[in-house]
């Protein structure tokens, strides 16, 4: 296995700015805006359900352990992703044992093998539809879990070191493979998390806000293919003891509903429904909310049933499901109990007819709570 290479910032200059100063300024603005509004919790059914998600009052929840973050171009999903990475910042400040950020992301690389983006172009030349249409082929992708092969990840702000020790430990289970350099560099869903991670680490180093004596935080991306429901449970249980470790924070990369003809998904608001969903964009949010509720309530089986019933085009469904199964496994074993809350929801546009299209973005934060809650 070749781990001697540095993963290039393949999408810098297209999906996000390749100029360090401009990128830093943009991410600072996103994070500042999110910090100013972070008390506005996006209400789901679980917000007041203490029986199933571990805590009835967010004040009782502790240090963040994971977040769900979108992965579109920053001009579209960056404001929502910032809510997720405020949780990473809080975790790094509060937990001196945190040493590794595990990134669970889906696979879109078959599309990118055929239509790889070039760093020569400015972000304004890429329409939202162009780089979101990748969802259409995600169902045909790999059916395994792959670890990054690089030892270092490039971002315009700073490079990130890969946790080689954890990678070798997971490879030792015999259940994981290693991504090739080409596959890795053409996959955007992991890469869109790296600049935010680099930004948070960079800021904390410069501001001396961390409790770490030797501030060295590494990353380990894991690409999850189109695995079956049973495999989601198997891998969730396998990863559970790692993800519950106090040294690890988990980022789950996903966008939510991709609506429109270009995504082959155009369900319309049903008539005579008791829900106030007269417009298409309202129905999209209604569909997303149903899935978000089940994620927050930590019900992987019900989430799988929901996807079968509604076919909602959530491209990170498999990383979400693997993570949910790990959360359930840790709760059942008494190792960890999490309170999961969605804190931000947005759509790329307000679809009102079949001529429109829309992609949904959501941010969620999982906090550790007392195992007896």
Coordinates of C-alpha atoms in Angstrom, one line a residue:
X1 CA 0.0 0.0 0.0
X2 CA 1.4 3.4 -1.0
X3 CA 0.9 6.0 1.7
X4 CA 3.7 8.2 0.7
X5 CA 1.7 10.7 -1.3
X6 CA -0.1 13.9 -0.3
X7 CA -3.8 14.1 -1.4
X8 CA -4.2 17.2 -3.6
X9 CA -6.8 19.8 -3.0
X10 CA -8.5 18.6 -6.2
X11 CA -11.4 21.0 -6.1
X12 CA -9.6 24.1 -4.9
X13 CA -10.4 26.9 -7.4
X14 CA -13.7 25.3 -8.4
X15 CA -15.9 24.2 -5.5
X16 CA -14.0 26.5 -3.1
X17 CA -11.5 29.2 -3.4
X18 CA -7.8 28.3 -3.9
X19 CA -6.6 31.6 -2.5
X20 CA -5.8 31.1 1.2
X21 CA -6.7 34.6 2.2
X22 CA -10.0 34.6 0.4
X23 CA -10.9 31.2 1.6
X24 CA -10.0 32.0 5.2
X25 CA -12.1 35.2 4.9
X26 CA -15.1 33.3 3.5
X27 CA -15.0 30.5 6.1
X28 CA -14.6 33.1 8.9
X29 CA -17.7 34.8 7.7
X30 CA -19.7 31.5 7.6
X31 CA -18.5 30.6 11.1
X32 CA -19.2 34.0 12.6
X33 CA -22.7 34.1 11.1
X34 CA -23.4 30.6 12.4
X35 CA -22.1 31.5 15.9
X36 CA -24.4 34.5 16.0
X37 CA -27.4 32.3 15.2
X38 CA -26.5 29.0 16.7
X39 CA -29.2 29.2 19.4
X40 CA -31.8 28.8 16.7
X41 CA -32.1 25.0 16.9
X42 CA -33.9 23.6 13.9
X43 CA -36.8 21.9 15.5
X44 CA -37.5 18.2 14.8
X45 CA -39.7 15.7 16.5
X46 CA -36.7 14.6 18.7
X47 CA -36.3 18.1 20.2
X48 CA -38.9 17.3 22.8
X49 CA -38.5 13.5 22.8
X50 CA -36.4 12.4 25.7
X51 CA -37.2 8.7 25.7
X52 CA -35.5 7.9 22.4
X53 CA -32.7 10.3 22.0
X54 CA -31.2 10.4 25.4
X55 CA -31.9 14.0 26.6
X56 CA -34.9 16.2 26.9
X57 CA -33.0 19.4 27.6
X58 CA -30.0 20.4 25.4
X59 CA -28.5 22.0 28.5
X60 CA -27.9 18.5 29.9
X61 CA -25.9 17.5 26.9
X62 CA -22.1 17.6 27.0
X63 CA -19.2 17.8 24.7
X64 CA -19.9 17.3 20.9
X65 CA -18.9 13.9 19.6
X66 CA -20.1 14.1 16.0
X67 CA -21.7 16.3 13.4
X68 CA -23.5 15.9 10.1
X69 CA -22.3 18.3 7.4
X70 CA -23.2 19.0 3.7
X71 CA -20.7 18.8 0.9
X72 CA -21.7 21.0 -2.0
X73 CA -19.7 24.0 -3.2
X74 CA -19.1 26.4 -0.4
X75 CA -21.1 29.2 -2.0
X76 CA -24.1 26.9 -1.6
X77 CA -23.6 24.7 1.5
X78 CA -20.9 26.6 3.4
X79 CA -23.3 28.7 5.5
X80 CA -25.0 25.5 6.7
X81 CA -21.8 23.5 7.2
X82 CA -20.4 26.2 9.5
X83 CA -23.0 25.2 12.1
X84 CA -21.5 21.7 12.1
X85 CA -17.9 22.8 12.5
X86 CA -18.7 25.1 15.4
X87 CA -19.3 21.8 17.2
X88 CA -15.8 20.6 16.2
X89 CA -14.4 23.8 17.5
X90 CA -16.2 23.4 20.8
X91 CA -15.1 19.8 21.1
X92 CA -11.4 20.7 20.5
X93 CA -11.6 23.5 23.1
X94 CA -13.3 21.3 25.7
X95 CA -11.7 17.9 25.2
X96 CA -7.9 17.8 25.5
X97 CA -8.0 14.1 24.5
X98 CA -9.4 14.7 21.1
X99 CA -6.8 13.7 18.5
X100 CA -8.5 12.4 15.4
X101 CA -11.4 13.6 13.2
X102 CA -13.0 10.6 11.4
X103 CA -14.8 11.7 8.2
X104 CA -17.5 9.2 7.0
X105 CA -18.4 10.1 3.4
X106 CA -20.2 8.5 0.5
X107 CA -18.8 7.6 -2.9
X108 CA -19.5 9.6 -6.1
X109 CA -16.2 8.8 -7.8
X110 CA -17.6 6.9 -10.8
X111 CA -19.1 10.2 -12.0
X112 CA -16.0 12.1 -11.3
X113 CA -13.9 9.5 -13.2
X114 CA -15.8 10.5 -16.3
X115 CA -16.1 14.2 -15.7
X116 CA -13.3 15.3 -13.3
X117 CA -13.4 19.0 -12.4
X118 CA -10.4 21.1 -13.3
X119 CA -8.7 23.4 -10.9
X120 CA -8.2 25.9 -13.8
X121 CA -11.8 27.2 -13.6
X122 CA -13.3 29.7 -11.3
X123 CA -16.2 28.6 -9.1
X124 CA -18.6 30.9 -11.0
X125 CA -18.3 28.7 -14.0
X126 CA -19.9 25.7 -12.3
X127 CA -23.6 25.7 -12.0
X128 CA -25.2 24.1 -8.9
X129 CA -26.9 21.6 -11.1
X130 CA -23.7 20.5 -12.7
X131 CA -21.9 19.3 -9.6
X132 CA -25.0 18.1 -7.8
X133 CA -26.2 15.8 -10.6
X134 CA -23.7 13.3 -9.3
X135 CA -26.4 11.9 -7.1
X136 CA -27.9 10.1 -10.1
X137 CA -25.2 7.5 -10.3
X138 CA -24.5 7.1 -6.6
X139 CA -26.7 4.0 -6.4
X140 CA -24.3 2.2 -8.8
X141 CA -21.1 2.8 -6.9
X142 CA -18.8 0.6 -4.8
X143 CA -20.2 -1.7 -2.1
X144 CA -17.4 -1.6 0.4
X145 CA -15.7 0.7 2.9
X146 CA -12.4 2.3 1.9
X147 CA -9.7 4.1 3.9
X148 CA -7.7 7.0 2.5
X149 CA -4.3 6.0 1.2
X150 CA -2.5 9.3 1.6
X151 CA -0.4 10.3 4.7
X152 CA -1.3 14.0 4.3
X153 CA -4.2 16.0 2.9
X154 CA -3.7 19.3 1.2
X155 CA -5.9 22.3 1.7
X156 CA -5.3 26.0 0.8
X157 CA -5.2 26.9 4.5
X158 CA -2.9 24.2 5.8
X159 CA -2.2 20.5 5.3
X160 CA -3.9 17.9 7.5
X161 CA -2.1 14.8 8.7
X162 CA -3.7 11.4 8.3
X163 CA -4.0 9.1 11.4
X164 CA -1.8 6.3 10.1
X165 CA -2.1 4.3 13.4
X166 CA -5.9 4.2 13.3
X167 CA -5.8 3.4 9.6
X168 CA -3.5 0.4 10.1
X169 CA -5.7 -0.8 13.0
X170 CA -8.8 -0.7 10.9
X171 CA -7.1 -2.4 8.0
X172 CA -6.0 -5.1 10.4
X173 CA -9.6 -6.1 10.9
X174 CA -9.7 -7.3 7.3
X175 CA -13.0 -5.5 6.7
X176 CA -11.6 -2.4 5.0
X177 CA -9.8 -1.6 1.7
X178 CA -7.7 1.4 0.7
X179 CA -8.7 4.0 -1.8
X180 CA -6.4 4.6 -4.8
X181 CA -5.0 8.1 -5.2
X182 CA -7.2 8.7 -8.3
X183 CA -10.4 7.6 -6.6
X184 CA -9.6 9.6 -3.5
X185 CA -8.8 12.9 -5.3
X186 CA -11.9 12.7 -7.5
X187 CA -14.3 12.2 -4.5
X188 CA -15.7 15.6 -3.4
X189 CA -17.8 14.6 -0.4
X190 CA -14.8 14.1 1.8
X191 CA -12.8 17.0 0.4
X192 CA -15.5 19.5 1.1
X193 CA -15.0 18.8 4.9
X194 CA -11.2 19.3 4.9
X195 CA -11.0 23.1 4.5
X196 CA -13.4 23.6 7.4
X197 CA -11.4 21.2 9.6
X198 CA -8.2 23.0 8.6
X199 CA -9.7 26.3 9.4
X200 CA -10.9 25.3 12.9
X201 CA -7.4 23.8 13.7
X202 CA -5.6 26.8 12.3
X203 CA -7.7 29.3 14.3
X204 CA -7.4 27.4 17.6
X205 CA -3.6 27.2 17.1
X206 CA -3.4 31.0 16.4
X207 CA -5.7 32.0 19.2
X208 CA -4.3 29.5 21.8
X209 CA -7.9 28.5 22.6
X210 CA -7.3 24.8 23.0
X211 CA -6.6 22.9 26.2
X212 CA -4.2 20.7 24.3
X213 CA -0.6 20.8 25.5
X214 CA 0.6 19.5 22.2
X215 CA -2.0 20.5 19.6
X216 CA -1.8 17.8 16.9
X217 CA -5.1 16.8 15.4
X218 CA -5.2 14.2 12.6
X219 CA -7.9 13.0 10.3
X220 CA -9.0 9.7 8.9
X221 CA -11.5 9.7 5.9
X222 CA -13.6 6.6 5.3
X223 CA -15.5 6.3 2.1
X224 CA -18.7 4.2 2.4
X225 CA -20.1 2.7 -0.8
X226 CA -23.6 1.4 -1.5
X227 CA -23.7 -1.3 1.1
X228 CA -26.8 -3.2 2.2
X229 CA -28.7 -2.5 5.3
X230 CA -27.2 -5.6 7.1
X231 CA -23.7 -4.4 6.2
X232 CA -24.5 -0.9 7.6
X233 CA -25.3 -2.6 10.9
X234 CA -22.2 -4.8 10.7
X235 CA -19.8 -1.9 10.0
X236 CA -21.6 0.3 12.5
X237 CA -20.9 -2.2 15.3
X238 CA -17.4 -2.7 14.1
X239 CA -16.7 1.1 14.2
X240 CA -18.6 1.7 17.4
X241 CA -15.7 1.2 19.9
X242 CA -13.6 3.6 17.8
X243 CA -16.1 6.3 17.4
X244 CA -17.0 6.3 21.1
X245 CA -13.4 6.8 22.1
X246 CA -12.8 10.2 23.6
X247 CA -9.9 10.9 21.2
X248 CA -12.2 10.8 18.2
X249 CA -14.7 13.2 16.7
X250 CA -16.8 12.1 13.7
X251 CA -18.0 14.1 10.7
X252 CA -20.7 12.5 8.6
X253 CA -20.8 14.1 5.1
X254 CA -24.2 14.2 3.3
X255 CA -26.6 16.4 1.4
X256 CA -30.3 15.8 1.7
X257 CA -33.0 15.9 -0.9
X258 CA -32.0 16.4 -4.5
X259 CA -35.2 17.4 -6.2
X260 CA -35.9 18.0 -9.9
X261 CA -35.9 16.3 -13.3
X262 CA -32.1 16.4 -13.5
X263 CA -32.1 14.2 -10.4
X264 CA -35.0 12.0 -11.6
X265 CA -36.8 12.8 -8.4
X266 CA -39.9 15.0 -8.5
X267 CA -42.5 14.0 -5.9
X268 CA -45.2 16.6 -5.7
X269 CA -47.2 17.7 -2.6
X270 CA -50.1 15.3 -2.1
X271 CA -53.6 16.7 -2.0
X272 CA -55.9 16.7 1.0
X273 CA -52.9 16.3 3.4
X274 CA -53.1 17.7 7.0
X275 CA -49.6 19.1 6.5
X276 CA -49.1 22.7 5.4
X277 CA -47.1 21.6 2.3
X278 CA -48.8 23.4 -0.6
X279 CA -45.6 24.4 -2.4
X280 CA -42.9 22.0 -3.7
X281 CA -40.2 23.4 -1.5
X282 CA -42.4 22.9 1.5
X283 CA -43.0 19.3 0.6
X284 CA -39.2 18.8 0.1
X285 CA -38.7 20.1 3.7
X286 CA -41.5 17.8 4.9
X287 CA -39.7 14.8 3.3
X288 CA -36.3 15.8 4.7
X289 CA -37.8 16.5 8.2
X290 CA -39.2 12.9 8.3
X291 CA -35.7 11.5 7.7
X292 CA -34.0 14.1 10.0
X293 CA -36.4 13.1 12.8
X294 CA -35.4 9.4 12.5
X295 CA -31.7 10.3 12.5
X296 CA -32.1 12.5 15.6
X297 CA -34.1 9.7 17.3
X298 CA -31.3 7.3 16.4
X299 CA -33.5 4.7 14.6
X300 CA -31.4 3.2 11.8
X301 CA -34.0 0.6 11.0
X302 CA -36.8 3.2 10.7
X303 CA -34.5 5.4 8.6
X304 CA -34.0 2.5 6.2
X305 CA -37.7 2.0 6.0
X306 CA -38.2 5.7 5.4
X307 CA -35.7 5.6 2.5
X308 CA -37.5 2.6 0.9
X309 CA -40.9 4.3 1.3
X310 CA -40.0 7.8 0.0
X311 CA -36.8 7.1 -2.0
X312 CA -35.5 10.5 -0.8
X313 CA -32.3 11.3 -2.6
X314 CA -30.1 11.6 0.4
X315 CA -26.7 10.9 -1.1
X316 CA -25.0 10.1 2.3
X317 CA -27.6 7.6 3.4
X318 CA -25.0 4.9 3.9
X319 CA -22.5 6.9 6.0
X320 CA -25.5 8.1 8.1
X321 CA -26.8 4.6 8.6
X322 CA -23.3 3.2 9.5
X323 CA -22.9 6.0 12.0
X324 CA -26.4 5.5 13.4
X325 CA -25.8 1.8 13.9
X326 CA -22.6 2.6 15.8
X327 CA -24.5 5.1 18.0
X328 CA -27.1 2.4 18.8
X329 CA -24.4 -0.2 19.5
X330 CA -22.6 2.0 21.9
X331 CA -25.8 2.9 23.7
X332 CA -26.8 -0.7 24.0
X333 CA -23.4 -1.7 25.3
X334 CA -23.4 1.1 27.8
X335 CA -20.3 2.8 26.3
X336 CA -21.9 6.0 25.2
X337 CA -25.2 7.9 24.9
X338 CA -25.6 10.7 22.4
X339 CA -28.2 13.5 22.1
X340 CA -28.6 14.3 18.3
X341 CA -30.0 17.6 17.2
X342 CA -30.4 19.3 13.9
X343 CA -29.3 22.9 14.2
X344 CA -29.7 24.2 10.6
X345 CA -31.6 23.4 7.4
X346 CA -31.5 25.2 4.1
X347 CA -32.3 24.6 0.4
X348 CA -30.4 25.8 -2.6
X349 CA -33.6 27.3 -4.0
X350 CA -37.4 27.3 -3.5
X351 CA -38.8 24.9 -6.1
X352 CA -42.4 25.6 -7.1
X353 CA -42.7 23.6 -10.3
X354 CA -41.1 20.7 -12.2
X355 CA -39.0 23.2 -14.1
X356 CA -37.1 24.0 -10.9
X357 CA -34.5 22.0 -9.0
X358 CA -33.3 22.1 -5.4
X359 CA -30.7 20.5 -3.1
X360 CA -31.2 20.4 0.7
X361 CA -28.4 21.0 3.2
X362 CA -28.6 20.2 6.9
X363 CA -26.4 20.4 9.9
X364 CA -26.7 18.2 13.0
X365 CA -24.7 17.9 16.2
X366 CA -24.4 14.9 18.5
X367 CA -23.5 15.5 22.1
X368 CA -22.4 13.1 24.7
X369 CA -24.9 12.7 27.6
X370 CA -25.0 10.7 30.8
X371 CA -25.3 7.0 30.0
X372 CA -28.2 6.9 32.5
X373 CA -30.2 9.7 30.8

